[in-house]
């Protein structure tokens, strides 16, 4: 059975190995480049002002590159599910070759377990190796950015991508078994797993563990430390804050700006500070706008996860994907017995 699986799957394995070699070469080069830039950044940290500028330049130089690398890694399980999982059984059913296989001494379920185990192991090894290489390459940047819970970055580091690979493969195999058509199964697998990749970080991850709460006064310094003010609808919101005393914390929810009595600040007052603040000559990211908003005695209520929970979240989310993949595998085994 192992020899048969290798014969049927060897081209995919060789293609995966070649892809991993290319990925490894690119990430090794990127990792060394980031480390050289990180050393240069640290050498410029003689005083606070120079260090802040060097930090901004270091992050700006690699932010987009690492974002694209993480997005590329996120597509790897999609490819695995669509091109390895969906055709695994669907092609046999479509071509009618399953009749020969299922008339041998090996039972249908044992045949499916052997095929899925062999291919799933290859998928998880390929994706896990790529994820560990990216984690290594990005580690100096991640230490400086202190944002390991970033929506895209979190799912492309350490062990979570291994769970992605298993679930995508199990999803593709199960869909192929039910649809019995290769191309439609491939398309549906890709669409569904991309939907999962969007849904889990935004709808499931924030609720994997109870969050901590904090109230953050909006001082001039706090506002200037944020990444954005307002929204396309004009709502009085602020984003990209940091929790004092909790470096690297993941803020999962930020309330609108609120007055001292807990009411959302009036949209007119917020708009006036945003569009026509009194000129004070203040510096900083938001300048006079920050001074105007701070004078309104505002605050926001935060829900956040401390940075120390990073590995519990990694384990919990990976476990979630593995359990979901195992359930799909059980469905596939039940189905193949009736096919």
mmCIF file of N, CA and C in Angstrom, residues 177-306:
data_model
loop_
_atom_site.group_PDB
_atom_site.id
_atom_site.type_symbol
_atom_site.label_atom_id
_atom_site.label_comp_id
_atom_site.label_asym_id
_atom_site.label_seq_id
_atom_site.Cartn_x
_atom_site.Cartn_y
_atom_site.Cartn_z
ATOM 1 N N UNK A 177 -14.933 13.579 -2.501
ATOM 2 C CA UNK A 177 -15.646 12.325 -2.312
ATOM 3 C C UNK A 177 -17.152 12.498 -2.511
ATOM 4 N N UNK A 178 -17.669 13.633 -2.078
ATOM 5 C CA UNK A 178 -19.101 13.886 -2.219
ATOM 6 C C UNK A 178 -19.469 14.350 -3.633
ATOM 7 N N UNK A 179 -18.630 15.218 -4.226
ATOM 8 C CA UNK A 179 -18.976 15.781 -5.531
ATOM 9 C C UNK A 179 -18.664 14.820 -6.682
ATOM 10 N N UNK A 180 -17.625 13.986 -6.506
ATOM 11 C CA UNK A 180 -17.237 12.997 -7.504
ATOM 12 C C UNK A 180 -16.784 13.618 -8.829
ATOM 13 N N UNK A 181 -16.507 14.882 -8.816
ATOM 14 C CA UNK A 181 -16.012 15.606 -10.004
ATOM 15 C C UNK A 181 -14.802 16.417 -9.589
ATOM 16 N N UNK A 182 -13.701 16.272 -10.309
ATOM 17 C CA UNK A 182 -12.443 16.852 -9.858
ATOM 18 C C UNK A 182 -12.434 18.373 -9.898
ATOM 19 N N UNK A 183 -12.708 18.972 -11.062
ATOM 20 C CA UNK A 183 -12.588 20.424 -11.190
ATOM 21 C C UNK A 183 -13.559 21.180 -10.290
ATOM 22 N N UNK A 184 -14.846 20.817 -10.240
ATOM 23 C CA UNK A 184 -15.740 21.515 -9.301
ATOM 24 C C UNK A 184 -15.286 21.361 -7.847
ATOM 25 N N UNK A 185 -14.779 20.176 -7.487
ATOM 26 C CA UNK A 185 -14.306 19.963 -6.115
ATOM 27 C C UNK A 185 -13.098 20.850 -5.807
ATOM 28 N N UNK A 186 -12.199 20.995 -6.760
ATOM 29 C CA UNK A 186 -11.034 21.862 -6.563
ATOM 30 C C UNK A 186 -11.457 23.304 -6.357
ATOM 31 N N UNK A 187 -12.378 23.779 -7.185
ATOM 32 C CA UNK A 187 -12.829 25.164 -7.076
ATOM 33 C C UNK A 187 -13.524 25.415 -5.740
ATOM 34 N N UNK A 188 -14.416 24.520 -5.360
ATOM 35 C CA UNK A 188 -15.158 24.699 -4.109
ATOM 36 C C UNK A 188 -14.219 24.631 -2.902
ATOM 37 N N UNK A 189 -13.244 23.734 -2.941
ATOM 38 C CA UNK A 189 -12.283 23.642 -1.840
ATOM 39 C C UNK A 189 -11.521 24.942 -1.663
ATOM 40 N N UNK A 190 -11.038 25.505 -2.759
ATOM 41 C CA UNK A 190 -10.301 26.762 -2.677
ATOM 42 C C UNK A 190 -11.139 27.880 -2.089
ATOM 43 N N UNK A 191 -12.367 28.015 -2.563
ATOM 44 C CA UNK A 191 -13.247 29.088 -2.078
ATOM 45 C C UNK A 191 -13.564 28.911 -0.596
ATOM 46 N N UNK A 192 -13.907 27.681 -0.206
ATOM 47 C CA UNK A 192 -14.296 27.441 1.183
ATOM 48 C C UNK A 192 -13.125 27.643 2.144
ATOM 49 N N UNK A 193 -11.931 27.201 1.744
ATOM 50 C CA UNK A 193 -10.821 27.347 2.690
ATOM 51 C C UNK A 193 -10.371 28.795 2.799
ATOM 52 N N UNK A 194 -10.439 29.549 1.734
ATOM 53 C CA UNK A 194 -10.141 30.984 1.838
ATOM 54 C C UNK A 194 -11.144 31.650 2.779
ATOM 55 N N UNK A 195 -12.411 31.241 2.697
ATOM 56 C CA UNK A 195 -13.421 31.773 3.615
ATOM 57 C C UNK A 195 -13.079 31.430 5.062
ATOM 58 N N UNK A 196 -12.594 30.205 5.293
ATOM 59 C CA UNK A 196 -12.176 29.797 6.642
ATOM 60 C C UNK A 196 -11.027 30.669 7.133
ATOM 61 N N UNK A 197 -10.072 30.963 6.245
ATOM 62 C CA UNK A 197 -8.918 31.768 6.637
ATOM 63 C C UNK A 197 -9.309 33.195 6.999
ATOM 64 N N UNK A 198 -10.394 33.703 6.427
ATOM 65 C CA UNK A 198 -10.883 35.024 6.802
ATOM 66 C C UNK A 198 -11.730 34.964 8.065
ATOM 67 N N UNK A 199 -12.525 33.913 8.207
ATOM 68 C CA UNK A 199 -13.478 33.839 9.312
ATOM 69 C C UNK A 199 -12.804 33.560 10.652
ATOM 70 N N UNK A 200 -11.864 32.619 10.682
ATOM 71 C CA UNK A 200 -11.274 32.216 11.962
ATOM 72 C C UNK A 200 -10.552 33.364 12.661
ATOM 73 N N UNK A 201 -9.656 34.133 12.011
ATOM 74 C CA UNK A 201 -8.976 35.215 12.734
ATOM 75 C C UNK A 201 -9.926 36.292 13.249
ATOM 76 N N UNK A 202 -10.996 36.547 12.518
ATOM 77 C CA UNK A 202 -11.876 37.650 12.888
ATOM 78 C C UNK A 202 -13.046 37.243 13.769
ATOM 79 N N UNK A 203 -13.535 36.020 13.613
ATOM 80 C CA UNK A 203 -14.736 35.599 14.334
ATOM 81 C C UNK A 203 -14.467 34.581 15.429
ATOM 82 N N UNK A 204 -13.433 33.775 15.284
ATOM 83 C CA UNK A 204 -13.184 32.692 16.238
ATOM 84 C C UNK A 204 -12.014 33.012 17.159
ATOM 85 N N UNK A 205 -10.888 33.443 16.593
ATOM 86 C CA UNK A 205 -9.679 33.666 17.399
ATOM 87 C C UNK A 205 -9.905 34.580 18.596
ATOM 88 N N UNK A 206 -10.628 35.707 18.465
ATOM 89 C CA UNK A 206 -10.801 36.580 19.638
ATOM 90 C C UNK A 206 -11.514 35.911 20.805
ATOM 91 N N UNK A 207 -12.210 34.795 20.547
ATOM 92 C CA UNK A 207 -13.008 34.156 21.599
ATOM 93 C C UNK A 207 -12.407 32.833 22.080
ATOM 94 N N UNK A 208 -11.198 32.519 21.646
ATOM 95 C CA UNK A 208 -10.579 31.276 22.091
ATOM 96 C C UNK A 208 -10.236 31.322 23.572
ATOM 97 N N UNK A 209 -9.977 32.522 24.095
ATOM 98 C CA UNK A 209 -9.690 32.694 25.515
ATOM 99 C C UNK A 209 -10.361 33.972 26.000
ATOM 100 N N UNK A 210 -10.790 34.003 27.265
ATOM 101 C CA UNK A 210 -11.388 35.232 27.805
ATOM 102 C C UNK A 210 -10.377 36.377 27.747
ATOM 103 N N UNK A 211 -10.839 37.537 27.336
ATOM 104 C CA UNK A 211 -9.944 38.685 27.177
ATOM 105 C C UNK A 211 -9.863 39.512 28.459
ATOM 106 N N UNK A 212 -8.831 40.331 28.542
ATOM 107 C CA UNK A 212 -8.679 41.303 29.625
ATOM 108 C C UNK A 212 -9.306 42.623 29.189
ATOM 109 N N UNK A 213 -9.705 43.440 30.159
ATOM 110 C CA UNK A 213 -10.331 44.731 29.867
ATOM 111 C C UNK A 213 -9.476 45.858 30.428
ATOM 112 N N UNK A 214 -9.516 46.995 29.772
ATOM 113 C CA UNK A 214 -8.785 48.169 30.246
ATOM 114 C C UNK A 214 -9.456 49.424 29.709
ATOM 115 N N UNK A 215 -9.322 50.515 30.441
ATOM 116 C CA UNK A 215 -9.781 51.827 30.000
ATOM 117 C C UNK A 215 -8.557 52.695 29.757
ATOM 118 N N UNK A 216 -8.471 53.274 28.575
ATOM 119 C CA UNK A 216 -7.278 54.021 28.189
ATOM 120 C C UNK A 216 -7.631 55.490 27.959
ATOM 121 N N UNK A 217 -7.159 56.411 28.832
ATOM 122 C CA UNK A 217 -7.396 57.844 28.603
ATOM 123 C C UNK A 217 -6.687 58.299 27.329
ATOM 124 N N UNK A 218 -7.358 59.140 26.564
ATOM 125 C CA UNK A 218 -6.791 59.608 25.294
ATOM 126 C C UNK A 218 -6.047 60.916 25.514
ATOM 127 N N UNK A 219 -4.811 60.792 25.950
ATOM 128 C CA UNK A 219 -3.941 61.952 26.085
ATOM 129 C C UNK A 219 -3.330 62.283 24.725
ATOM 130 N N UNK A 220 -2.658 63.410 24.659
ATOM 131 C CA UNK A 220 -1.990 63.790 23.409
ATOM 132 C C UNK A 220 -0.989 62.712 22.993
ATOM 133 N N UNK A 221 -0.219 62.223 23.953
ATOM 134 C CA UNK A 221 0.783 61.205 23.650
ATOM 135 C C UNK A 221 0.134 59.908 23.154
ATOM 136 N N UNK A 222 -0.959 59.505 23.800
ATOM 137 C CA UNK A 222 -1.650 58.275 23.398
ATOM 138 C C UNK A 222 -2.206 58.400 21.989
ATOM 139 N N UNK A 223 -2.832 59.534 21.681
ATOM 140 C CA UNK A 223 -3.424 59.737 20.353
ATOM 141 C C UNK A 223 -2.335 59.750 19.287
ATOM 142 N N UNK A 224 -1.225 60.413 19.567
ATOM 143 C CA UNK A 224 -0.138 60.456 18.583
ATOM 144 C C UNK A 224 0.535 59.099 18.404
ATOM 145 N N UNK A 225 0.361 58.194 19.370
ATOM 146 C CA UNK A 225 0.918 56.859 19.240
ATOM 147 C C UNK A 225 0.030 55.908 18.476
ATOM 148 N N UNK A 226 -1.202 56.337 18.134
ATOM 149 C CA UNK A 226 -2.132 55.489 17.384
ATOM 150 C C UNK A 226 -1.745 55.451 15.911
ATOM 151 N N UNK A 227 -2.341 54.496 15.189
ATOM 152 C CA UNK A 227 -2.050 54.354 13.765
ATOM 153 C C UNK A 227 -3.065 55.060 12.884
ATOM 154 N N UNK A 228 -4.293 55.203 13.370
ATOM 155 C CA UNK A 228 -5.297 55.856 12.532
ATOM 156 C C UNK A 228 -6.393 56.468 13.392
ATOM 157 N N UNK A 229 -7.011 57.511 12.835
ATOM 158 C CA UNK A 229 -8.125 58.213 13.472
ATOM 159 C C UNK A 229 -9.294 58.272 12.503
ATOM 160 N N UNK A 230 -10.510 58.040 13.021
ATOM 161 C CA UNK A 230 -11.695 58.153 12.180
ATOM 162 C C UNK A 230 -11.869 56.965 11.257
ATOM 163 N N UNK A 231 -12.921 57.029 10.471
ATOM 164 C CA UNK A 231 -13.236 55.979 9.506
ATOM 165 C C UNK A 231 -13.902 56.621 8.306
ATOM 166 N N UNK A 232 -14.178 55.814 7.279
ATOM 167 C CA UNK A 232 -14.795 56.362 6.073
ATOM 168 C C UNK A 232 -16.216 56.852 6.344
ATOM 169 N N UNK A 233 -16.815 56.386 7.434
ATOM 170 C CA UNK A 233 -18.170 56.842 7.793
ATOM 171 C C UNK A 233 -18.137 58.047 8.719
ATOM 172 N N UNK A 234 -16.942 58.460 9.134
ATOM 173 C CA UNK A 234 -16.836 59.596 10.043
ATOM 174 C C UNK A 234 -17.026 59.239 11.497
ATOM 175 N N UNK A 235 -17.026 57.966 11.841
ATOM 176 C CA UNK A 235 -17.238 57.534 13.221
ATOM 177 C C UNK A 235 -16.053 57.955 14.098
ATOM 178 N N UNK A 236 -16.305 58.281 15.365
ATOM 179 C CA UNK A 236 -15.233 58.716 16.277
ATOM 180 C C UNK A 236 -14.441 57.533 16.816
ATOM 181 N N UNK A 237 -13.613 56.925 15.984
ATOM 182 C CA UNK A 237 -12.861 55.745 16.370
ATOM 183 C C UNK A 237 -11.374 56.017 16.238
ATOM 184 N N UNK A 238 -10.598 55.188 16.921
ATOM 185 C CA UNK A 238 -9.145 55.285 16.884
ATOM 186 C C UNK A 238 -8.592 53.875 16.827
ATOM 187 N N UNK A 239 -7.544 53.663 16.076
ATOM 188 C CA UNK A 239 -6.995 52.318 15.906
ATOM 189 C C UNK A 239 -5.494 52.299 16.057
ATOM 190 N N UNK A 240 -4.966 51.118 16.313
ATOM 191 C CA UNK A 240 -3.523 50.959 16.433
ATOM 192 C C UNK A 240 -2.964 51.445 17.754
ATOM 193 N N UNK A 241 -3.749 51.359 18.825
ATOM 194 C CA UNK A 241 -3.276 51.758 20.145
ATOM 195 C C UNK A 241 -2.423 50.656 20.764
ATOM 196 N N UNK A 242 -1.766 50.992 21.849
ATOM 197 C CA UNK A 242 -1.013 50.012 22.624
ATOM 198 C C UNK A 242 -1.463 50.080 24.075
ATOM 199 N N UNK A 243 -1.481 48.942 24.733
ATOM 200 C CA UNK A 243 -1.916 48.880 26.127
ATOM 201 C C UNK A 243 -0.730 49.210 27.025
ATOM 202 N N UNK A 244 -0.817 50.260 27.859
ATOM 203 C CA UNK A 244 0.296 50.593 28.766
ATOM 204 C C UNK A 244 0.591 49.437 29.717
ATOM 205 N N UNK A 245 1.857 49.126 29.873
ATOM 206 C CA UNK A 245 2.248 48.061 30.780
ATOM 207 C C UNK A 245 2.063 46.666 30.223
ATOM 208 N N UNK A 246 1.605 46.561 28.969
ATOM 209 C CA UNK A 246 1.416 45.243 28.351
ATOM 210 C C UNK A 246 1.966 45.268 26.937
ATOM 211 N N UNK A 247 3.286 45.365 26.790
ATOM 212 C CA UNK A 247 3.877 45.433 25.443
ATOM 213 C C UNK A 247 3.566 44.185 24.629
ATOM 214 N N UNK A 248 3.225 44.401 23.369
ATOM 215 C CA UNK A 248 2.937 43.284 22.487
ATOM 216 C C UNK A 248 1.561 42.700 22.657
ATOM 217 N N UNK A 249 0.701 43.327 23.477
ATOM 218 C CA UNK A 249 -0.647 42.797 23.686
ATOM 219 C C UNK A 249 -1.460 42.924 22.404
ATOM 220 N N UNK A 250 -2.384 42.012 22.239
ATOM 221 C CA UNK A 250 -3.291 42.037 21.079
ATOM 222 C C UNK A 250 -4.605 42.676 21.515
ATOM 223 N N UNK A 251 -4.913 43.839 20.947
ATOM 224 C CA UNK A 251 -6.180 44.502 21.227
ATOM 225 C C UNK A 251 -7.221 43.942 20.268
ATOM 226 N N UNK A 252 -8.144 43.181 20.800
ATOM 227 C CA UNK A 252 -9.152 42.521 19.963
ATOM 228 C C UNK A 252 -10.383 43.374 19.738
ATOM 229 N N UNK A 253 -10.594 44.357 20.605
ATOM 230 C CA UNK A 253 -11.776 45.219 20.433
ATOM 231 C C UNK A 253 -11.497 46.577 21.062
ATOM 232 N N UNK A 254 -11.834 47.636 20.336
ATOM 233 C CA UNK A 254 -11.672 49.012 20.824
ATOM 234 C C UNK A 254 -13.001 49.735 20.679
ATOM 235 N N UNK A 255 -13.469 50.313 21.756
ATOM 236 C CA UNK A 255 -14.742 51.034 21.705
ATOM 237 C C UNK A 255 -14.578 52.345 20.945
ATOM 238 N N UNK A 256 -15.691 52.982 20.545
ATOM 239 C CA UNK A 256 -15.582 54.354 20.030
ATOM 240 C C UNK A 256 -15.057 55.280 21.133
ATOM 241 N N UNK A 257 -14.600 56.441 20.751
ATOM 242 C CA UNK A 257 -14.145 57.414 21.746
ATOM 243 C C UNK A 257 -15.326 57.818 22.624
ATOM 244 N N UNK A 258 -15.097 57.824 23.940
ATOM 245 C CA UNK A 258 -16.167 58.113 24.881
ATOM 246 C C UNK A 258 -15.790 59.274 25.791
ATOM 247 N N UNK A 259 -16.811 60.011 26.211
ATOM 248 C CA UNK A 259 -16.604 61.115 27.135
ATOM 249 C C UNK A 259 -16.475 60.577 28.550
ATOM 250 N N UNK A 260 -16.216 61.463 29.506
ATOM 251 C CA UNK A 260 -15.997 61.038 30.885
ATOM 252 C C UNK A 260 -17.207 60.313 31.465
ATOM 253 N N UNK A 261 -18.429 60.642 30.996
ATOM 254 C CA UNK A 261 -19.635 59.985 31.509
ATOM 255 C C UNK A 261 -19.996 58.714 30.740
ATOM 256 N N UNK A 262 -19.125 58.276 29.822
ATOM 257 C CA UNK A 262 -19.324 57.009 29.138
ATOM 258 C C UNK A 262 -20.087 57.066 27.835
ATOM 259 N N UNK A 263 -20.491 58.254 27.412
ATOM 260 C CA UNK A 263 -21.217 58.374 26.147
ATOM 261 C C UNK A 263 -20.240 58.521 24.986
ATOM 262 N N UNK A 264 -20.647 58.027 23.822
ATOM 263 C CA UNK A 264 -19.820 58.216 22.626
ATOM 264 C C UNK A 264 -19.736 59.693 22.300
ATOM 265 N N UNK A 265 -18.537 60.161 22.007
ATOM 266 C CA UNK A 265 -18.343 61.584 21.748
ATOM 267 C C UNK A 265 -19.184 62.036 20.558
ATOM 268 N N UNK A 266 -19.664 63.243 20.625
ATOM 269 C CA UNK A 266 -20.489 63.791 19.558
ATOM 270 C C UNK A 266 -19.711 63.836 18.245
ATOM 271 N N UNK A 267 -20.371 63.394 17.177
ATOM 272 C CA UNK A 267 -19.709 63.345 15.876
ATOM 273 C C UNK A 267 -19.263 64.712 15.390
ATOM 274 N N UNK A 268 -20.024 65.752 15.741
ATOM 275 C CA UNK A 268 -19.646 67.101 15.321
ATOM 276 C C UNK A 268 -18.365 67.565 15.981
ATOM 277 N N UNK A 269 -18.235 67.289 17.287
ATOM 278 C CA UNK A 269 -17.021 67.683 18.001
ATOM 279 C C UNK A 269 -15.810 66.910 17.482
ATOM 280 N N UNK A 270 -16.010 65.623 17.217
ATOM 281 C CA UNK A 270 -14.912 64.820 16.682
ATOM 282 C C UNK A 270 -14.510 65.313 15.299
ATOM 283 N N UNK A 271 -15.500 65.591 14.460
ATOM 284 C CA UNK A 271 -15.213 66.078 13.114
ATOM 285 C C UNK A 271 -14.495 67.419 13.122
ATOM 286 N N UNK A 272 -14.882 68.291 14.063
ATOM 287 C CA UNK A 272 -14.229 69.604 14.145
ATOM 288 C C UNK A 272 -12.757 69.452 14.514
ATOM 289 N N UNK A 273 -12.462 68.556 15.455
ATOM 290 C CA UNK A 273 -11.061 68.333 15.835
ATOM 291 C C UNK A 273 -10.282 67.694 14.694
ATOM 292 N N UNK A 274 -10.960 66.865 13.918
ATOM 293 C CA UNK A 274 -10.286 66.163 12.834
ATOM 294 C C UNK A 274 -10.016 67.084 11.645
ATOM 295 N N UNK A 275 -10.999 67.953 11.341
ATOM 296 C CA UNK A 275 -10.911 68.766 10.120
ATOM 297 C C UNK A 275 -10.401 70.186 10.361
ATOM 298 N N UNK A 276 -10.858 70.827 11.446
ATOM 299 C CA UNK A 276 -10.495 72.227 11.673
ATOM 300 C C UNK A 276 -10.063 72.457 13.116
ATOM 301 N N UNK A 277 -9.003 71.788 13.576
ATOM 302 C CA UNK A 277 -8.556 72.004 14.961
ATOM 303 C C UNK A 277 -7.908 73.373 15.121
ATOM 304 N N UNK A 278 -7.930 73.857 16.331
ATOM 305 C CA UNK A 278 -7.260 75.126 16.623
ATOM 306 C C UNK A 278 -5.755 74.946 16.433
ATOM 307 N N UNK A 279 -5.146 75.922 15.791
ATOM 308 C CA UNK A 279 -3.717 75.809 15.513
ATOM 309 C C UNK A 279 -2.909 76.084 16.777
ATOM 310 N N UNK A 280 -2.119 75.114 17.173
ATOM 311 C CA UNK A 280 -1.267 75.246 18.360
ATOM 312 C C UNK A 280 0.208 75.044 18.034
ATOM 313 N N UNK A 281 0.462 74.585 16.823
ATOM 314 C CA UNK A 281 1.841 74.304 16.451
ATOM 315 C C UNK A 281 2.367 73.012 17.033
ATOM 316 N N UNK A 282 1.460 72.158 17.512
ATOM 317 C CA UNK A 282 1.885 70.896 18.126
ATOM 318 C C UNK A 282 2.457 69.961 17.077
ATOM 319 N N UNK A 283 3.435 69.164 17.502
ATOM 320 C CA UNK A 283 4.013 68.172 16.614
ATOM 321 C C UNK A 283 3.366 66.818 16.830
ATOM 322 N N UNK A 284 4.033 65.766 16.364
ATOM 323 C CA UNK A 284 3.494 64.426 16.513
ATOM 324 C C UNK A 284 2.705 63.994 15.293
ATOM 325 N N UNK A 285 2.245 62.756 15.314
ATOM 326 C CA UNK A 285 1.548 62.184 14.165
ATOM 327 C C UNK A 285 0.295 62.961 13.804
ATOM 328 N N UNK A 286 -0.495 63.336 14.796
ATOM 329 C CA UNK A 286 -1.772 64.006 14.527
ATOM 330 C C UNK A 286 -1.779 65.471 14.967
ATOM 331 N N UNK A 287 -0.697 65.959 15.531
ATOM 332 C CA UNK A 287 -0.504 67.368 15.805
ATOM 333 C C UNK A 287 -1.643 68.053 16.529
ATOM 334 N N UNK A 288 -2.190 69.105 15.912
ATOM 335 C CA UNK A 288 -3.255 69.893 16.527
ATOM 336 C C UNK A 288 -4.514 69.065 16.784
ATOM 337 N N UNK A 289 -4.779 68.084 15.943
ATOM 338 C CA UNK A 289 -5.953 67.218 16.156
ATOM 339 C C UNK A 289 -5.825 66.469 17.474
ATOM 340 N N UNK A 290 -4.641 65.975 17.791
ATOM 341 C CA UNK A 290 -4.428 65.268 19.054
ATOM 342 C C UNK A 290 -4.660 66.189 20.245
ATOM 343 N N UNK A 291 -4.194 67.431 20.158
ATOM 344 C CA UNK A 291 -4.394 68.396 21.241
ATOM 345 C C UNK A 291 -5.879 68.691 21.425
ATOM 346 N N UNK A 292 -6.590 68.872 20.325
ATOM 347 C CA UNK A 292 -8.022 69.178 20.371
ATOM 348 C C UNK A 292 -8.807 68.025 21.000
ATOM 349 N N UNK A 293 -8.515 66.782 20.604
ATOM 350 C CA UNK A 293 -9.243 65.633 21.143
ATOM 351 C C UNK A 293 -8.901 65.391 22.612
ATOM 352 N N UNK A 294 -7.642 65.586 22.973
ATOM 353 C CA UNK A 294 -7.242 65.380 24.367
ATOM 354 C C UNK A 294 -7.957 66.362 25.291
ATOM 355 N N UNK A 295 -8.238 67.560 24.805
ATOM 356 C CA UNK A 295 -8.929 68.571 25.617
ATOM 357 C C UNK A 295 -10.378 68.183 25.920
ATOM 358 N N UNK A 296 -10.928 67.225 25.172
ATOM 359 C CA UNK A 296 -12.312 66.795 25.398
ATOM 360 C C UNK A 296 -12.425 65.752 26.506
ATOM 361 N N UNK A 297 -11.301 65.343 27.113
ATOM 362 C CA UNK A 297 -11.288 64.372 28.206
ATOM 363 C C UNK A 297 -11.945 63.060 27.777
ATOM 364 N N UNK A 298 -11.401 62.474 26.723
ATOM 365 C CA UNK A 298 -11.974 61.253 26.163
ATOM 366 C C UNK A 298 -11.207 60.019 26.636
ATOM 367 N N UNK A 299 -11.829 58.871 26.437
ATOM 368 C CA UNK A 299 -11.179 57.588 26.715
ATOM 369 C C UNK A 299 -11.772 56.528 25.794
ATOM 370 N N UNK A 300 -11.123 55.375 25.732
ATOM 371 C CA UNK A 300 -11.669 54.215 25.020
ATOM 372 C C UNK A 300 -11.583 53.009 25.948
ATOM 373 N N UNK A 301 -12.504 52.085 25.775
ATOM 374 C CA UNK A 301 -12.491 50.819 26.506
ATOM 375 C C UNK A 301 -11.928 49.738 25.590
ATOM 376 N N UNK A 302 -10.991 48.975 26.097
ATOM 377 C CA UNK A 302 -10.285 47.980 25.299
ATOM 378 C C UNK A 302 -10.550 46.566 25.813
ATOM 379 N N UNK A 303 -10.578 45.624 24.873
ATOM 380 C CA UNK A 303 -10.509 44.197 25.186
ATOM 381 C C UNK A 303 -9.202 43.696 24.555
ATOM 382 N N UNK A 304 -8.364 43.041 25.346
ATOM 383 C CA UNK A 304 -7.059 42.651 24.814
ATOM 384 C C UNK A 304 -6.597 41.318 25.383
ATOM 385 N N UNK A 305 -5.628 40.737 24.689
ATOM 386 C CA UNK A 305 -4.973 39.501 25.113
ATOM 387 C C UNK A 305 -3.498 39.820 25.383
ATOM 388 N N UNK A 306 -2.991 39.529 26.584
ATOM 389 C CA UNK A 306 -1.570 39.774 26.869
ATOM 390 C C UNK A 306 -0.662 38.985 25.937
#
